Amino acid sequence: MAVDTDFVDDNVAGETAPDVPPPAATVVFGPALGQAQAFARMLATQGVERGLIGPREVPRLWDRHLLNCAVVADLIDSRYRTLADIGSGAGLPGLVLAMMRPELSVTLLEPMERRCRFLSECVAELGLVNASVLRGRAEETVLRADVATARAVAPLDRLAEMAVRVVRPGGMVLAIKGRQAAGELRKARPVLRRIGVRDAQVVRAGEGKVDPATTVVRFFAR
């Protein structure tokens, strides 16, 4: 996950110290709140020191990043058992979804070694037995997950071609986007038709739980 300014501007709700989760966090994270707090501390310290997030993002970790990712779990129903997070970076949304859905087997797919080291440390520190780290690119992997997620990785037309490589036939792709999601989807339509995806649409996750809700482009592989 890189910091995408278009995405960031669309999802600002407020600023909170990393150690003090906003009220919505208790509702959204439920029993995973303790893990979320520990992850926030890791992002605010090691994450900044290693250049995985910018220091200006620290006061906005909860509203702009953690909650924004957590509500995406609402879009993943119980029939799905495996998830691949493309370009996992600092673990957003992959680590958050592993906390939220312990029954899911989550693979954090990341090509950069230093990011993989951070992700592995987070997995161990947070006790996420359902998460593993795989160094590699979506274009080269042999993964075939039920669900693929991505956040601030690439424009939708490029991301779609990567994502269909890591999901099984009929698998679901959830691309967390910002205010330009509808425009990205229109631009990507020719690529989506060519690669045979279906039911591509912009959906909102977490309405009534977080403000603003998280904007997601959802589609299914052929």
Short mmCIF file of C-alpha atoms in Angstrom, two decimals:
data_model
loop_
_atom_site.label_atom_id
_atom_site.label_comp_id
_atom_site.label_asym_id
_atom_site.label_seq_id
_atom_site.Cartn_x
_atom_site.Cartn_y
_atom_site.Cartn_z
CA MET A 1 0.00 0.00 0.00
CA ALA A 2 1.45 3.29 -1.10
CA VAL A 3 0.00 6.64 -0.05
CA ASP A 4 -2.33 7.64 -2.87
CA THR A 5 -3.28 11.31 -2.53
CA ASP A 6 -6.54 10.84 -4.41
CA PHE A 7 -7.49 8.00 -2.07
CA VAL A 8 -6.35 9.85 1.05
CA ASP A 9 -8.32 13.01 0.37
CA ASP A 10 -11.51 11.04 -0.02
CA ASN A 11 -11.29 9.20 3.27
CA VAL A 12 -10.43 11.82 5.88
CA ALA A 13 -12.71 11.69 8.89
CA GLY A 14 -10.55 13.16 11.65
CA GLU A 15 -7.32 12.87 13.57
CA THR A 16 -6.71 10.61 16.56
CA ALA A 17 -3.57 9.67 18.48
CA PRO A 18 -2.51 6.10 17.60
CA ASP A 19 -2.94 4.91 21.20
CA VAL A 20 -6.46 6.36 21.46
CA PRO A 21 -8.88 4.68 19.04
CA PRO A 22 -11.99 6.66 18.10
CA PRO A 23 -15.38 5.43 19.37
CA ALA A 24 -16.18 3.79 16.04
CA ALA A 25 -13.20 1.48 16.44
CA THR A 26 -14.80 -0.40 19.33
CA VAL A 27 -17.85 -1.18 17.22
CA VAL A 28 -15.99 -2.00 14.01
CA PHE A 29 -13.11 -4.04 15.41
CA GLY A 30 -14.93 -5.71 18.29
CA PRO A 31 -12.74 -8.46 19.80
CA ALA A 32 -9.91 -7.53 17.40
CA LEU A 33 -9.54 -4.04 18.89
CA GLY A 34 -6.48 -4.99 20.95
CA GLN A 35 -4.68 -6.27 17.85
CA ALA A 36 -5.67 -3.13 15.96
CA GLN A 37 -4.21 -0.93 18.72
CA ALA A 38 -0.96 -2.91 18.67
CA PHE A 39 -0.79 -2.60 14.88
CA ALA A 40 -1.41 1.16 15.11
CA ARG A 41 1.56 1.45 17.46
CA MET A 42 3.76 -0.54 15.07
CA LEU A 43 2.76 1.63 12.12
CA ALA A 44 3.38 4.81 14.11
CA THR A 45 6.87 3.70 15.12
CA GLN A 46 8.56 1.05 12.93
CA GLY A 47 6.29 1.88 10.01
CA VAL A 48 7.41 5.49 9.96
CA GLU A 49 11.07 4.66 10.69
CA ARG A 50 11.15 2.26 7.73
CA GLY A 51 9.38 4.61 5.37
CA LEU A 52 6.23 2.50 5.03
CA ILE A 53 3.98 5.39 5.98
CA GLY A 54 4.64 9.10 6.18
CA PRO A 55 4.87 10.80 9.59
CA ARG A 56 1.94 13.04 8.65
CA GLU A 57 -0.27 9.97 8.51
CA VAL A 58 0.31 9.01 12.15
CA PRO A 59 -2.45 11.22 13.66
CA ARG A 60 -4.84 9.85 11.03
CA LEU A 61 -4.07 6.15 11.26
CA TRP A 62 -7.43 5.15 12.67
CA ASP A 63 -9.86 7.08 10.50
CA ARG A 64 -7.90 7.23 7.30
CA HIS A 65 -6.36 3.78 7.30
CA LEU A 66 -7.36 1.20 9.93
CA LEU A 67 -11.12 1.77 9.98
CA ASN A 68 -11.15 2.39 6.26
CA CYS A 69 -9.72 -1.10 5.75
CA ALA A 70 -11.60 -2.90 8.52
CA VAL A 71 -15.09 -2.28 7.12
CA VAL A 72 -14.11 -4.02 3.88
CA ALA A 73 -14.58 -7.25 5.86
CA ASP A 74 -18.32 -6.61 5.53
CA LEU A 75 -18.03 -7.42 1.80
CA ILE A 76 -16.48 -10.86 2.38
CA ASP A 77 -19.07 -13.46 3.31
CA SER A 78 -18.53 -16.85 4.90
CA ARG A 79 -18.23 -18.82 1.66
CA TYR A 80 -14.77 -17.34 1.07
CA ARG A 81 -11.87 -19.06 2.79
CA THR A 82 -8.67 -17.61 1.26
CA LEU A 83 -7.58 -14.04 0.53
CA ALA A 84 -4.56 -12.54 -1.23
CA ASP A 85 -3.64 -8.93 -0.51
CA ILE A 86 -1.82 -7.54 -3.56
CA GLY A 87 1.04 -5.14 -2.90
CA SER A 88 0.42 -5.42 0.82
CA GLY A 89 3.06 -2.80 1.75
CA ALA A 90 2.37 -1.80 5.34
CA GLY A 91 -0.37 -4.42 5.67
CA LEU A 92 -3.31 -2.29 4.63
CA PRO A 93 -5.76 -3.89 4.16
CA GLY A 94 -4.32 -7.40 4.46
CA LEU A 95 -3.25 -7.43 8.10
CA VAL A 96 -6.42 -5.63 9.16
CA LEU A 97 -8.63 -8.14 7.36
CA ALA A 98 -6.67 -11.01 8.95
CA MET A 99 -7.55 -9.53 12.36
CA MET A 100 -11.18 -9.04 11.43
CA ARG A 101 -11.68 -12.48 9.88
CA PRO A 102 -9.57 -15.08 11.71
CA GLU A 103 -11.25 -17.87 9.74
CA LEU A 104 -9.75 -16.53 6.50
CA SER A 105 -6.33 -17.67 5.35
CA VAL A 106 -4.66 -14.40 4.30
CA THR A 107 -1.57 -14.15 2.07
CA LEU A 108 0.25 -10.81 2.11
CA LEU A 109 1.75 -10.54 -1.36
CA GLU A 110 4.56 -7.97 -1.51
CA PRO A 111 7.59 -7.70 -3.85
CA MET A 112 9.88 -5.55 -1.67
CA GLU A 113 12.06 -7.36 0.86
CA ARG A 114 12.08 -4.60 3.50
CA ARG A 115 8.29 -4.46 3.45
CA CYS A 116 8.10 -8.24 3.72
CA ARG A 117 10.30 -8.11 6.82
CA PHE A 118 7.97 -5.58 8.44
CA LEU A 119 4.91 -7.63 7.52
CA SER A 120 6.45 -10.80 8.96
CA GLU A 121 7.25 -8.99 12.21
CA CYS A 122 3.67 -7.72 12.41
CA VAL A 123 2.24 -11.19 11.80
CA ALA A 124 4.37 -12.59 14.63
CA GLU A 125 3.80 -9.69 17.04
CA LEU A 126 0.03 -9.66 16.50
CA GLY A 127 -0.29 -13.44 16.72
CA LEU A 128 -2.02 -13.72 13.34
CA VAL A 129 -1.78 -17.46 12.76
CA ASN A 130 -4.05 -17.11 9.72
CA ALA A 131 -1.68 -14.73 7.88
CA SER A 132 1.50 -15.40 5.92
CA VAL A 133 3.86 -13.28 3.84
CA LEU A 134 4.83 -14.13 0.26
CA ARG A 135 7.46 -12.10 -1.52
CA GLY A 136 6.53 -11.70 -5.16
CA ARG A 137 4.45 -9.92 -7.76
CA ALA A 138 0.88 -10.69 -8.73
CA GLU A 139 1.97 -11.18 -12.34
CA GLU A 140 4.31 -14.01 -11.30
CA THR A 141 2.48 -15.77 -8.48
CA VAL A 142 0.77 -19.15 -8.58
CA LEU A 143 -1.78 -18.10 -5.96
CA ARG A 144 -5.44 -18.86 -6.63
CA ALA A 145 -7.30 -17.27 -3.75
CA ASP A 146 -11.05 -16.86 -3.29
CA VAL A 147 -10.65 -13.10 -2.79
CA ALA A 148 -8.02 -10.55 -3.82
CA THR A 149 -7.74 -7.13 -2.21
CA ALA A 150 -5.66 -4.08 -3.10
CA ARG A 151 -5.36 -0.53 -1.82
CA ALA A 152 -3.52 2.31 -3.60
CA VAL A 153 -1.56 -0.18 -5.72
CA ALA A 154 -2.32 0.82 -9.33
CA PRO A 155 -5.02 2.35 -11.55
CA LEU A 156 -7.94 -0.02 -11.96
CA ASP A 157 -7.20 -1.02 -15.55
CA ARG A 158 -3.72 -2.23 -14.56
CA LEU A 159 -4.82 -3.63 -11.22
CA ALA A 160 -7.57 -5.75 -12.77
CA GLU A 161 -5.10 -7.61 -14.96
CA MET A 162 -2.91 -8.30 -11.93
CA ALA A 163 -5.79 -9.32 -9.69
CA VAL A 164 -7.37 -11.90 -11.99
CA ARG A 165 -4.06 -13.78 -11.90
CA VAL A 166 -4.29 -14.39 -8.15
CA VAL A 167 -7.95 -15.44 -7.81
CA ARG A 168 -9.61 -18.68 -8.75
CA PRO A 169 -12.26 -18.73 -11.52
CA GLY A 170 -15.23 -16.80 -10.18
CA GLY A 171 -13.11 -15.27 -7.40
CA MET A 172 -13.88 -11.79 -6.06
CA VAL A 173 -11.64 -8.73 -6.33
CA LEU A 174 -12.03 -5.78 -3.94
CA ALA A 175 -10.08 -2.67 -4.94
CA ILE A 176 -10.22 0.07 -2.31
CA LYS A 177 -10.42 3.38 -4.15
CA GLY A 178 -11.10 7.06 -3.55
CA ARG A 179 -13.27 9.75 -5.04
CA GLN A 180 -12.25 8.89 -8.61
CA ALA A 181 -13.52 5.29 -8.36
CA ALA A 182 -16.41 5.73 -10.81
CA GLY A 183 -14.14 7.41 -13.33
CA GLU A 184 -11.52 4.68 -12.97
CA LEU A 185 -14.19 2.07 -13.52
CA ARG A 186 -15.41 3.76 -16.71
CA LYS A 187 -11.87 4.00 -18.03
CA ALA A 188 -11.16 0.37 -17.19
CA ARG A 189 -14.29 -1.06 -18.87
CA PRO A 190 -12.49 -2.08 -22.11
CA VAL A 191 -9.84 -3.98 -20.12
CA LEU A 192 -12.45 -5.58 -17.88
CA ARG A 193 -14.38 -6.78 -20.94
CA ARG A 194 -11.22 -8.13 -22.55
CA ILE A 195 -10.23 -10.18 -19.50
CA GLY A 196 -13.78 -11.39 -18.96
CA VAL A 197 -14.58 -10.04 -15.49
CA ARG A 198 -18.22 -9.67 -14.51
CA ASP A 199 -20.43 -7.56 -12.27
CA ALA A 200 -17.94 -4.70 -11.89
CA GLN A 201 -19.39 -1.92 -9.76
CA VAL A 202 -18.59 0.71 -7.16
CA VAL A 203 -19.84 -0.26 -3.70
CA ARG A 204 -19.61 1.38 -0.28
CA ALA A 205 -18.45 -0.54 2.78
CA GLY A 206 -19.16 0.45 6.36
CA GLU A 207 -22.05 2.84 5.80
CA GLY A 208 -23.51 3.67 9.21
CA LYS A 209 -20.31 2.52 10.91
CA VAL A 210 -17.68 4.93 9.59
CA ASP A 211 -17.91 8.34 7.96
CA PRO A 212 -17.15 8.45 5.14
CA ALA A 213 -17.84 4.87 4.12
CA THR A 214 -15.07 3.10 2.21
CA THR A 215 -15.30 3.21 -1.59
CA VAL A 216 -14.55 -0.14 -3.22
CA VAL A 217 -14.62 -1.33 -6.82
CA ARG A 218 -15.82 -4.93 -6.72
CA PHE A 219 -15.75 -7.43 -9.58
CA PHE A 220 -15.51 -11.16 -10.19
CA ALA A 221 -13.11 -13.14 -12.35
CA ARG A 222 -14.51 -15.17 -15.22
#
